[in-house]
mmCIF file of C-alpha atoms in Angstrom:
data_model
loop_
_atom_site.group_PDB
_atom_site.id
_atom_site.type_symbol
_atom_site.label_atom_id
_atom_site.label_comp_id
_atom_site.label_asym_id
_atom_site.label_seq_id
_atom_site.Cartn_x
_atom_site.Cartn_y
_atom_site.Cartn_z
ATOM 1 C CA UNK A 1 0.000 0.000 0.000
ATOM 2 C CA UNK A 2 1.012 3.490 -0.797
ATOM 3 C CA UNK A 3 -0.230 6.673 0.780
ATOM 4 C CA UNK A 4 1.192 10.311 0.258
ATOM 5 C CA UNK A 5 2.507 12.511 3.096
ATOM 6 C CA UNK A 6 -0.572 14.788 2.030
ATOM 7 C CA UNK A 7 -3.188 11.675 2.492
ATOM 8 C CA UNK A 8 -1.425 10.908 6.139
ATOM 9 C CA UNK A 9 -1.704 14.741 7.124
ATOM 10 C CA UNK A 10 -4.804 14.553 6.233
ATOM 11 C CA UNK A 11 -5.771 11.708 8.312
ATOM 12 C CA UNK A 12 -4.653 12.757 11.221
ATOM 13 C CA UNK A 13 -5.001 16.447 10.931
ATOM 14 C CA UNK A 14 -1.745 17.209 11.119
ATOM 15 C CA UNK A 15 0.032 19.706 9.025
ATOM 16 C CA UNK A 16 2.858 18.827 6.249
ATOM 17 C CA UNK A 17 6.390 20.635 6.089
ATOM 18 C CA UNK A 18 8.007 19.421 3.068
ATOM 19 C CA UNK A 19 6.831 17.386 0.128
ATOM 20 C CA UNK A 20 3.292 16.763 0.445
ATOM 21 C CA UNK A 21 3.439 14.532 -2.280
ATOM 22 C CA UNK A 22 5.875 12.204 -0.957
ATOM 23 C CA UNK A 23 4.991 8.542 -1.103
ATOM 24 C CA UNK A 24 5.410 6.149 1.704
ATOM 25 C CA UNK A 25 4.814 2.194 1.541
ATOM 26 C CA UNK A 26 6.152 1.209 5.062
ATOM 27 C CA UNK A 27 6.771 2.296 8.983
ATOM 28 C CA UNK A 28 9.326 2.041 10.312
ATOM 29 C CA UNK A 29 12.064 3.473 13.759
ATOM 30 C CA UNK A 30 13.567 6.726 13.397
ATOM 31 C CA UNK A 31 16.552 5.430 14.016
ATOM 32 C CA UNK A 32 16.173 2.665 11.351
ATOM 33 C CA UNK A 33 14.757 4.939 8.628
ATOM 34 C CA UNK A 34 14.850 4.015 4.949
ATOM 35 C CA UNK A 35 13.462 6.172 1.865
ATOM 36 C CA UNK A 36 9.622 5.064 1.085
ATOM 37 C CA UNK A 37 9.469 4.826 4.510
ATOM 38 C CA UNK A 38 7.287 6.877 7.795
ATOM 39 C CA UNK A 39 8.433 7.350 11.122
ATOM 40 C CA UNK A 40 8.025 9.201 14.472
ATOM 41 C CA UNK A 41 9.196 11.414 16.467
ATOM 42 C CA UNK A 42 7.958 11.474 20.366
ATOM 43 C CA UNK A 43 10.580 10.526 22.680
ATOM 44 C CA UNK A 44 13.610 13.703 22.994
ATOM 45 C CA UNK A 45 16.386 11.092 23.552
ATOM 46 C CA UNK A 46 15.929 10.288 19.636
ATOM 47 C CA UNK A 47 15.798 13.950 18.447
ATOM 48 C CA UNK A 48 19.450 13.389 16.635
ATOM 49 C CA UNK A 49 17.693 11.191 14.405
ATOM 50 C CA UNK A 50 15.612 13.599 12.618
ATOM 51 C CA UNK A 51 18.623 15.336 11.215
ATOM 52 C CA UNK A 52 20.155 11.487 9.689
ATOM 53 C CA UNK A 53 17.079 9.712 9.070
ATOM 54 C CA UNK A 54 16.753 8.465 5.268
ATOM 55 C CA UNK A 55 13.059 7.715 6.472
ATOM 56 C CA UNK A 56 10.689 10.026 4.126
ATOM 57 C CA UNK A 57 8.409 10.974 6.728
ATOM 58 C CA UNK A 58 8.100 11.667 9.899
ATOM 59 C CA UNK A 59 5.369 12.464 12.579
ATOM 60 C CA UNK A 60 6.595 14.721 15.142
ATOM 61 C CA UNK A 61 4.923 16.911 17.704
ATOM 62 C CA UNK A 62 3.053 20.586 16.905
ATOM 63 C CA UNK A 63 5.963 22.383 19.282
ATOM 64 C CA UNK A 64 9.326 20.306 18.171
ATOM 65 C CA UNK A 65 12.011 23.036 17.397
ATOM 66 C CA UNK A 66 13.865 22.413 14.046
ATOM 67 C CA UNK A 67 17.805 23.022 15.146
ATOM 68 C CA UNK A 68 19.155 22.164 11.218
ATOM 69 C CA UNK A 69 17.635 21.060 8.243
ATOM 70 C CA UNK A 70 16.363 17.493 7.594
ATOM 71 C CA UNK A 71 15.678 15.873 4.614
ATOM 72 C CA UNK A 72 12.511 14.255 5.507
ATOM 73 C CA UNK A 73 9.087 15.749 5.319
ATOM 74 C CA UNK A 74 7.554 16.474 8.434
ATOM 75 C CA UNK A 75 4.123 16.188 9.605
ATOM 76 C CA UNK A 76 2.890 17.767 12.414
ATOM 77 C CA UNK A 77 0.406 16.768 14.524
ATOM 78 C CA UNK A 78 -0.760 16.853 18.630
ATOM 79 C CA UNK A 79 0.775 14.278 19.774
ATOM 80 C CA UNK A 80 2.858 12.147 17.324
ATOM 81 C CA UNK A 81 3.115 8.715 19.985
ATOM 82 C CA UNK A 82 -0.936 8.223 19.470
ATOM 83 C CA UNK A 83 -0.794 9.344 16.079
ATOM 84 C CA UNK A 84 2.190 6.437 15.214
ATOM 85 C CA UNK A 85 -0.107 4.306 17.121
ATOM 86 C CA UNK A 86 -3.558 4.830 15.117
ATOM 87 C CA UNK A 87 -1.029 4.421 11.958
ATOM 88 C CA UNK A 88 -0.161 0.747 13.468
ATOM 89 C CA UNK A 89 -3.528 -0.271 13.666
ATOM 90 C CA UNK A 90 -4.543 0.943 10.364
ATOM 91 C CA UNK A 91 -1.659 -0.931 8.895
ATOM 92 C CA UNK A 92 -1.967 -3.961 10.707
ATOM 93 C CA UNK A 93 -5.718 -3.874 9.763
ATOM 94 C CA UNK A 94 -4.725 -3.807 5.828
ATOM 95 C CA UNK A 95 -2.209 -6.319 6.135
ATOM 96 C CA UNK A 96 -4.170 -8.918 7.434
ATOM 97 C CA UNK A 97 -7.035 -8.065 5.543
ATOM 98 C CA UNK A 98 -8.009 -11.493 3.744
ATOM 99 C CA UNK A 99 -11.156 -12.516 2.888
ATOM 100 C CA UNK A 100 -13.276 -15.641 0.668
ATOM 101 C CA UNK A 101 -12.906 -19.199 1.446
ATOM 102 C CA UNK A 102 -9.879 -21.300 0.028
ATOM 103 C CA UNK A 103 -11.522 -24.093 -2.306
ATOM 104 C CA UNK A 104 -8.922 -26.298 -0.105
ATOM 105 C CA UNK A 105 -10.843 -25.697 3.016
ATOM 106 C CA UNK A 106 -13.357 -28.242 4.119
ATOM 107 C CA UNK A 107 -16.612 -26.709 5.397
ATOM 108 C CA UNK A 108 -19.429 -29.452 6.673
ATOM 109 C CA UNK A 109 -22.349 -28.390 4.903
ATOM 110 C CA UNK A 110 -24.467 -27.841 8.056
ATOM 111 C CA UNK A 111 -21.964 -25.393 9.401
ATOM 112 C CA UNK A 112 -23.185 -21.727 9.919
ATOM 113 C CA UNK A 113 -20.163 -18.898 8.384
ATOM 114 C CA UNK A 114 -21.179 -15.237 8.429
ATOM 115 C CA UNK A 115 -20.320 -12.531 6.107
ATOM 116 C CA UNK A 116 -17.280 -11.410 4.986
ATOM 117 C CA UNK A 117 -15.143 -14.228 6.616
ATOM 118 C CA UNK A 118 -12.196 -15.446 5.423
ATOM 119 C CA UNK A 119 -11.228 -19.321 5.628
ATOM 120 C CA UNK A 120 -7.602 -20.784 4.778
ATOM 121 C CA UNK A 121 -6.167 -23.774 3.162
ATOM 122 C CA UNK A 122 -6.376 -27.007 4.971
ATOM 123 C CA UNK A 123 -9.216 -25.374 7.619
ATOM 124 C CA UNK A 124 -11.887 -27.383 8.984
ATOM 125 C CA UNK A 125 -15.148 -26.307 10.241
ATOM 126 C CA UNK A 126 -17.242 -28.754 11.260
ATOM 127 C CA UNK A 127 -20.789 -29.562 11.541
ATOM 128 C CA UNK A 128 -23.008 -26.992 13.705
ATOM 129 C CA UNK A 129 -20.412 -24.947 13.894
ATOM 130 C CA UNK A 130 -21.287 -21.018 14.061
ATOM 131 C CA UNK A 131 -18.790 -18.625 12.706
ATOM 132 C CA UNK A 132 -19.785 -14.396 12.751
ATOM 133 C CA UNK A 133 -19.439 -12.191 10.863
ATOM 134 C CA UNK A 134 -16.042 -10.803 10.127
ATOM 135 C CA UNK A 135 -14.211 -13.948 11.557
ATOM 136 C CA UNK A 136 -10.197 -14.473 9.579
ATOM 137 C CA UNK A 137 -9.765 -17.955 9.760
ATOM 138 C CA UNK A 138 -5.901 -18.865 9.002
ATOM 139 C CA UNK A 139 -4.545 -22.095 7.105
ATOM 140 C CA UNK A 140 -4.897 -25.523 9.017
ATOM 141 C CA UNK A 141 -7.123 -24.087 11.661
ATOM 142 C CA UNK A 142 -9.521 -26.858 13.319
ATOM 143 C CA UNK A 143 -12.827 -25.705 14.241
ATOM 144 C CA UNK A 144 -15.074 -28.287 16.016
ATOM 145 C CA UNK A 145 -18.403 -29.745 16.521
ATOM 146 C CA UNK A 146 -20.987 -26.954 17.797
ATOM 147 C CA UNK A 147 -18.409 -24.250 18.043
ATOM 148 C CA UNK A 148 -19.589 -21.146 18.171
ATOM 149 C CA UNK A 149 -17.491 -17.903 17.270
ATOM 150 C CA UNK A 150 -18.443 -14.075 17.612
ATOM 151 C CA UNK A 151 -17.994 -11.503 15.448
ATOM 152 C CA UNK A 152 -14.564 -10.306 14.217
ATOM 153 C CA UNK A 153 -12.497 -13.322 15.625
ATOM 154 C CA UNK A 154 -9.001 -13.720 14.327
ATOM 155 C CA UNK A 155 -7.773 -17.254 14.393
ATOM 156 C CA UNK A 156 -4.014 -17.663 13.301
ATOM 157 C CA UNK A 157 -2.779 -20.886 11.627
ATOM 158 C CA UNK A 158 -2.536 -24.119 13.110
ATOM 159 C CA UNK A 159 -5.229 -23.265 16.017
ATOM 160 C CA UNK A 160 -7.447 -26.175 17.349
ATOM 161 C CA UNK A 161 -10.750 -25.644 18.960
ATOM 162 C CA UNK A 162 -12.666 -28.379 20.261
ATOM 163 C CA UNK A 163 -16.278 -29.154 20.061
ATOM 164 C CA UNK A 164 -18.829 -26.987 22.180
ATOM 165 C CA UNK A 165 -15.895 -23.845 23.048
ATOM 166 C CA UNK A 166 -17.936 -20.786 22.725
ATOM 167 C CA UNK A 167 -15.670 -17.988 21.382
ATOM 168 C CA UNK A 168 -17.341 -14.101 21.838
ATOM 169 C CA UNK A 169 -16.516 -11.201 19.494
ATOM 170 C CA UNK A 170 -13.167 -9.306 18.990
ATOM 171 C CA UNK A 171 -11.212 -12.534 19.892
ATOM 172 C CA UNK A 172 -7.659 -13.088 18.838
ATOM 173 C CA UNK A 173 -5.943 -16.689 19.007
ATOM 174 C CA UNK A 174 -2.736 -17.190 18.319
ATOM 175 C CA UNK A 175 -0.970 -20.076 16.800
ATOM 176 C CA UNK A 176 -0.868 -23.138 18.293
ATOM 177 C CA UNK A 177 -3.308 -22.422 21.125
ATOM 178 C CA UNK A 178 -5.535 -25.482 21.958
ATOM 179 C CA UNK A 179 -8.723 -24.477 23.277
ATOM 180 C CA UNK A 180 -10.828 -27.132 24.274
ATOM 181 C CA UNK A 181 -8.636 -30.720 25.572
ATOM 182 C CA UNK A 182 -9.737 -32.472 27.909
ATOM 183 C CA UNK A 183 -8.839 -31.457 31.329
ATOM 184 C CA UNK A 184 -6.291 -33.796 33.732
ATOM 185 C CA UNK A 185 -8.510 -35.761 35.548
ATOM 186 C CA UNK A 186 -7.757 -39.434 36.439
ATOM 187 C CA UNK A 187 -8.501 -40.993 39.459
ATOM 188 C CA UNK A 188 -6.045 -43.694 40.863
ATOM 189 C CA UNK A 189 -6.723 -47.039 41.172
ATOM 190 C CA UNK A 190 -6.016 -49.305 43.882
ATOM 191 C CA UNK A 191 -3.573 -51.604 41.342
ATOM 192 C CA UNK A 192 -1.765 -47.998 40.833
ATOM 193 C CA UNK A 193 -3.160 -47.476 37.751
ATOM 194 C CA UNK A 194 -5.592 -44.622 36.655
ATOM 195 C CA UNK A 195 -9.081 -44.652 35.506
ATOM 196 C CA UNK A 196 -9.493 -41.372 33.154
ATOM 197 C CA UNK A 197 -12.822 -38.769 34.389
ATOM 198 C CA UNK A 198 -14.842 -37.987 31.676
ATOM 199 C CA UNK A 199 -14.673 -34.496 30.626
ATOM 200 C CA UNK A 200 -18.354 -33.673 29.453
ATOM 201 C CA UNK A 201 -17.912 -29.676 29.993
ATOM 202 C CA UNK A 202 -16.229 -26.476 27.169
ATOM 203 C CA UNK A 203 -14.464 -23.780 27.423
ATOM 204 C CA UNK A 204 -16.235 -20.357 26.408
ATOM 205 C CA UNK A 205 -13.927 -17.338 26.142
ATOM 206 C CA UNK A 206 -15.876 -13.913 26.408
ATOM 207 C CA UNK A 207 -15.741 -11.558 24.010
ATOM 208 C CA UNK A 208 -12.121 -9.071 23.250
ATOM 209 C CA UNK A 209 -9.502 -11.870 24.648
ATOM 210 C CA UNK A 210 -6.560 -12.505 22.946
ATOM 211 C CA UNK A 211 -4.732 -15.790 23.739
ATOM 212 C CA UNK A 212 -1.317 -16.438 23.098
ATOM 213 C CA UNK A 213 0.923 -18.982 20.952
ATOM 214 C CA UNK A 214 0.587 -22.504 22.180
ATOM 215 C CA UNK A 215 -1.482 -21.831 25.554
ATOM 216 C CA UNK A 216 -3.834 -24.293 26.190
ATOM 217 C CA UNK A 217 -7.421 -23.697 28.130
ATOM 218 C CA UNK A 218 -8.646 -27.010 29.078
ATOM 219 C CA UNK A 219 -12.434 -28.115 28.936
ATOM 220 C CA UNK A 220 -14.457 -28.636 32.457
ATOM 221 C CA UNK A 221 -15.010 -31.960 33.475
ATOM 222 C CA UNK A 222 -18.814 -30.385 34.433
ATOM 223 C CA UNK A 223 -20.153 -26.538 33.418
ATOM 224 C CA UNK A 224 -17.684 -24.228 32.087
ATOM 225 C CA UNK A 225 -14.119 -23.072 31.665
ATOM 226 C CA UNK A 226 -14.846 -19.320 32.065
ATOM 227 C CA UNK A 227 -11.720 -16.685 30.288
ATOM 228 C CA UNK A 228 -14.146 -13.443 31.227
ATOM 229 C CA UNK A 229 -13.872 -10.345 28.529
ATOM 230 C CA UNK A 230 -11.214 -8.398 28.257
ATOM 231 C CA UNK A 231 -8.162 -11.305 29.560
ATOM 232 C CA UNK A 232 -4.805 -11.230 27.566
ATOM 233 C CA UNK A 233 -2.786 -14.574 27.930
ATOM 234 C CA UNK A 234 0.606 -14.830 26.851
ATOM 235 C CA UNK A 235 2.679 -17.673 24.658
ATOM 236 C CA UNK A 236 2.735 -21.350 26.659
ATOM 237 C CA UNK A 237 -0.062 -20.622 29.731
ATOM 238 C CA UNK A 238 -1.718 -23.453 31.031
ATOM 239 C CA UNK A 239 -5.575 -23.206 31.822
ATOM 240 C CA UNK A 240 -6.674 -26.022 33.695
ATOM 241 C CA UNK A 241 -10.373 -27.385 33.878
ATOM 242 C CA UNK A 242 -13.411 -25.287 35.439
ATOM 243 C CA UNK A 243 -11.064 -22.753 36.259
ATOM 244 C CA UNK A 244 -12.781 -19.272 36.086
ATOM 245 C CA UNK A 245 -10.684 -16.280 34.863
ATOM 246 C CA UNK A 246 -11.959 -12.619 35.699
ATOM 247 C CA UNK A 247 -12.262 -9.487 33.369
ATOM 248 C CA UNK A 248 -8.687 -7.242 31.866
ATOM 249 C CA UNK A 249 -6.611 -10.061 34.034
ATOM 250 C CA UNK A 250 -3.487 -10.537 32.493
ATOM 251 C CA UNK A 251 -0.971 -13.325 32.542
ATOM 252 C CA UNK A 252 2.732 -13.669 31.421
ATOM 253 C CA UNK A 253 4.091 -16.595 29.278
ATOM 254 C CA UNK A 254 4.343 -20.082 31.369
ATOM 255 C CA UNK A 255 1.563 -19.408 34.355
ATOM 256 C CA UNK A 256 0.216 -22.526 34.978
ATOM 257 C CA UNK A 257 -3.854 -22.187 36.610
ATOM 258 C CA UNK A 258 -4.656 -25.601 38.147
ATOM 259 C CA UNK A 259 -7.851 -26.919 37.987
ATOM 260 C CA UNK A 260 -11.083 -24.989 39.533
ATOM 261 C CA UNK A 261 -8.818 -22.057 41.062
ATOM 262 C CA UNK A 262 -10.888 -18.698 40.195
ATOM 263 C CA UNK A 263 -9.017 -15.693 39.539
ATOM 264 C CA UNK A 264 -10.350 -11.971 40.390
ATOM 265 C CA UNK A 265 -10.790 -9.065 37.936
ATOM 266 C CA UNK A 266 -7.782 -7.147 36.855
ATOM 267 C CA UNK A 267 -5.038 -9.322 38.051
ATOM 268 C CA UNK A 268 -1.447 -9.535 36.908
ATOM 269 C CA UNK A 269 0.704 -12.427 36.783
ATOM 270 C CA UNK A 270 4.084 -12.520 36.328
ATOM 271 C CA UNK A 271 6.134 -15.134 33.990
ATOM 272 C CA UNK A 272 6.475 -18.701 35.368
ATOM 273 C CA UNK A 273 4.269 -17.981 38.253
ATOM 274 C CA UNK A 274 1.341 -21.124 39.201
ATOM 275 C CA UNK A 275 -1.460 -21.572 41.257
ATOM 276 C CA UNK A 276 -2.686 -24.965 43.117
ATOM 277 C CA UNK A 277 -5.989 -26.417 42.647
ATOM 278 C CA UNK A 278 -9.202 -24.568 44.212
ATOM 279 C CA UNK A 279 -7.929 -21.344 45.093
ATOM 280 C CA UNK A 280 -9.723 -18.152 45.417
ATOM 281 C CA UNK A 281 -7.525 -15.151 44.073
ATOM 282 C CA UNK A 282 -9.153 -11.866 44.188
ATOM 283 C CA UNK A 283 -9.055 -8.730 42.312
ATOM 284 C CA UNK A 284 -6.375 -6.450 41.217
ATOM 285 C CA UNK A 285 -4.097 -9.043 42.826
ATOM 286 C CA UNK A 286 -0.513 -8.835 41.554
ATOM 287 C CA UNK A 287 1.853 -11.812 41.180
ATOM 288 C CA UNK A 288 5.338 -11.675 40.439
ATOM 289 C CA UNK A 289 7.385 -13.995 38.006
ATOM 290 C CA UNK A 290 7.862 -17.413 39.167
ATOM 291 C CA UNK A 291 5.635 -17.469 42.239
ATOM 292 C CA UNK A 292 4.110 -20.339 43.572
ATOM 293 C CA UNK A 293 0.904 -19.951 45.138
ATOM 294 C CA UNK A 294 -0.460 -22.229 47.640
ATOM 295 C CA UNK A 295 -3.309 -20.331 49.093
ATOM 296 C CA UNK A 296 -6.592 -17.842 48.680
ATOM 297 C CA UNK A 297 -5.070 -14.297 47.821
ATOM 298 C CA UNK A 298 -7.144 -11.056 49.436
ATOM 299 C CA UNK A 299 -7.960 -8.523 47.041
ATOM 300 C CA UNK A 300 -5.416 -5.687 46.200
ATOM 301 C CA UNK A 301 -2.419 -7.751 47.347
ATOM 302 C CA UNK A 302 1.067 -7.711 45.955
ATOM 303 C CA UNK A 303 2.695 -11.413 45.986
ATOM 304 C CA UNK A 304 6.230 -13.205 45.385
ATOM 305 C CA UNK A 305 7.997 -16.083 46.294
ATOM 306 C CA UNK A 306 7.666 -20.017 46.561
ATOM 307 C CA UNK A 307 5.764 -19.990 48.570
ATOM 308 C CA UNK A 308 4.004 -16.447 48.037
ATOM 309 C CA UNK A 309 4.108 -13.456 50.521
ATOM 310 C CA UNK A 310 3.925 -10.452 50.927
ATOM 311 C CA UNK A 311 6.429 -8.702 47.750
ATOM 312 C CA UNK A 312 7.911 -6.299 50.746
ATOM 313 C CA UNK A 313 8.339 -8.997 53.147
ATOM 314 C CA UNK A 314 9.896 -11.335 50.350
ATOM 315 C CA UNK A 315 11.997 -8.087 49.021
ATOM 316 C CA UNK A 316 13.761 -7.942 53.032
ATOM 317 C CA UNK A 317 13.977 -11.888 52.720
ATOM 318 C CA UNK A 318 16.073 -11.876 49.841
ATOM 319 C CA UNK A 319 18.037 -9.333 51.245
ATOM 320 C CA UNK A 320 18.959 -11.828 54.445
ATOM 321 C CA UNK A 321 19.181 -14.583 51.703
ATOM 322 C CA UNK A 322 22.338 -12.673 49.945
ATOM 323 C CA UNK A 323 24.275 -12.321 53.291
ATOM 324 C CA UNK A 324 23.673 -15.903 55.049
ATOM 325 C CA UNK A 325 27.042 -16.894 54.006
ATOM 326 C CA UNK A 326 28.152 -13.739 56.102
ATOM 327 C CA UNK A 327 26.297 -14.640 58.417
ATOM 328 C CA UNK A 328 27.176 -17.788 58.896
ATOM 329 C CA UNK A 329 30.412 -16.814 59.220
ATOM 330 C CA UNK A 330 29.178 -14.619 62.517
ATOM 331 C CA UNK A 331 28.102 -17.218 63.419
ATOM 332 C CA UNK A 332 30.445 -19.434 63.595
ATOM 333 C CA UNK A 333 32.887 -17.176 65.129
ATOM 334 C CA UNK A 334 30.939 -16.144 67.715
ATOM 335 C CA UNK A 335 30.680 -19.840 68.667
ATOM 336 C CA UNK A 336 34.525 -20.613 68.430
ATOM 337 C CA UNK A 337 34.494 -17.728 71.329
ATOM 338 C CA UNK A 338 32.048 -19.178 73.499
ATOM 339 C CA UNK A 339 34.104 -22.549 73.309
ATOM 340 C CA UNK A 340 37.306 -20.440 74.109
ATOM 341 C CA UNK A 341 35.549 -18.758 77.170
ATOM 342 C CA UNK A 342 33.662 -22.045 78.277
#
């Protein structure tokens, strides 16, 4: 795609200094600039850019004070940071913009697809499913039995989504991600083998979560897997069954949820961090990166450690931790003393 300097001004009503006819066909950093190219201009440490930039445009604030000459064409706007960003969406929007279904797809003929949906090679949808309107289905995405998907639902290649998941609108799933397995449950035997637990639940993801690169969600073994609107999960998390995820929580790659733990509203998880089975964690609870929690969290709290505390308390902790072997060394001499004197 092409746009003029002129067009981009225009978009953002800003104002052009230079060539308004100037053709850009990519973004790109300042720092990194390249003719055909737009960049921006927000953050002072990168001002000695502008003045050895090959990029052809760049956005830059109403108020920034031209010190030399520059051979790119500026355009001026409110604030260029938000106006870069509306740029990136627009051009993220165009170039995944896709749409008709691949004659190498296989659609079961009492599957439901909405409007303007694209469907990639090697895709299945299968029967009952209900895709929206919208919906960009990737190459070698599975889509099962009575599936349901919302409105405007990106699905990126090699996905798998098992029968009954409910999917809401303004999803985004990531490759790999498995939505849908059954979740671990075997009971043991008394010969020390295990008898696998039926699991007859689904998954249903509300509507505006993205999930990352091979997570998994696993389906109940009764009711519902619940990931409530607004959740991001990173690459490689682990949803176990009927565990119930709350609204904007927000979890870093690796964090393992065992099964029926329910997590508040608003949470954030660090990377590598994991909960035990039937927890309660409230809201706006933060967790930091490889924390093992063993117990019901409060609201508002602020947790590290294996086991978790308090992140102050653990912060003085570690403290002690890095001068035991002084300490120990005290120690030790103060008992060699007490010998002498005894």
């Amino acid at each position: 795609m092409e746009f003029k300097a002129e067009q981009i001004a225009e978009f953002l009503k800003g104002r052009v200094e230079g060539n308004k006819d100037v053709v850009v066909r990519e973004l790109c950093k300042i720092e990194e600039g390249k003719q055909g190219a737009l960049a921006f201009l927000a953050n002072p440490k990168y001002t000695q850019y502008i003045y050895t930039t090959e990029a052809s445009v760049v956005i830059v604030n109403e108020d920034f004070h031209l010190e030399q000459p520059t051979k790119a064409t500026l355009i001026r706007v409110k604030d260029a940071y938000s106006s870069f960003a509306t740029l990136l969406e627009i051009y993220n929007q165009y170039r995944f913009m896709r749409n008709g279904v691949s004659s190498l797809a296989f659609i079961n003929e009492k599957a439901k697809i909405g409007h303007n949906v694209y469907i990639g090679e090697f895709s299945v949808v299968e029967k009952d499913a209900i895709i929206g309107d919208d919906c960009k289905i990737y190459p070698q995405v599975f889509i099962g039995e009575n599936v349901k998907i919302g409105n405007n639902v990106t699905i990126f290649a090699g996905v798998k989504i098992y029968h009954d998941t409910v999917i809401g609108d303004n999803c985004i799933l990531h490759s790999g991600c498995v939505l849908g397995a059954d979740g671990f449950g075997f009971a043991p035997l008394e010969d020390g083998t295990f008898k696998k637990i039926p699991q007859v639940g689904n998954v249903v993801v509300e509507s505006n979560v993205e999930i990352g690169a091979n997570t998994c969600i696993d389906r109940s073994t009764m009711g519902s897997t619940i990931v409530s609107q607004g959740t991001k999960l990173d690459n490689l998390c682990q949803i176990a069954h009927n565990v119930k995820v709350g609204r904007n929580t927000a979890m870093s790659a690796m964090t393992g949820v065992a099964g029926s733990t329910t997590i508040g509203d608003n949470c954030f998880f660090g990377g590598q961090s994991g909960f035990a089975n039937s927890l309660k964690i409230g809201n706006r609870v933060k967790v930091g990166a490889k924390t093992g929690v063993f117990k019901n969290i409060k609201d508002d709290s602020t947790i590290m450690g294996y086991p978790a505390f308090n992140f102050r308390e653990f912060m003085k902790s570690t403290a002690i931790f890095q001068r035991l072997p002084e300490l120990e060394k005290r120690i030790y001499e103060l008992e060699k003393k007490l010998k002498e004197k005894e």
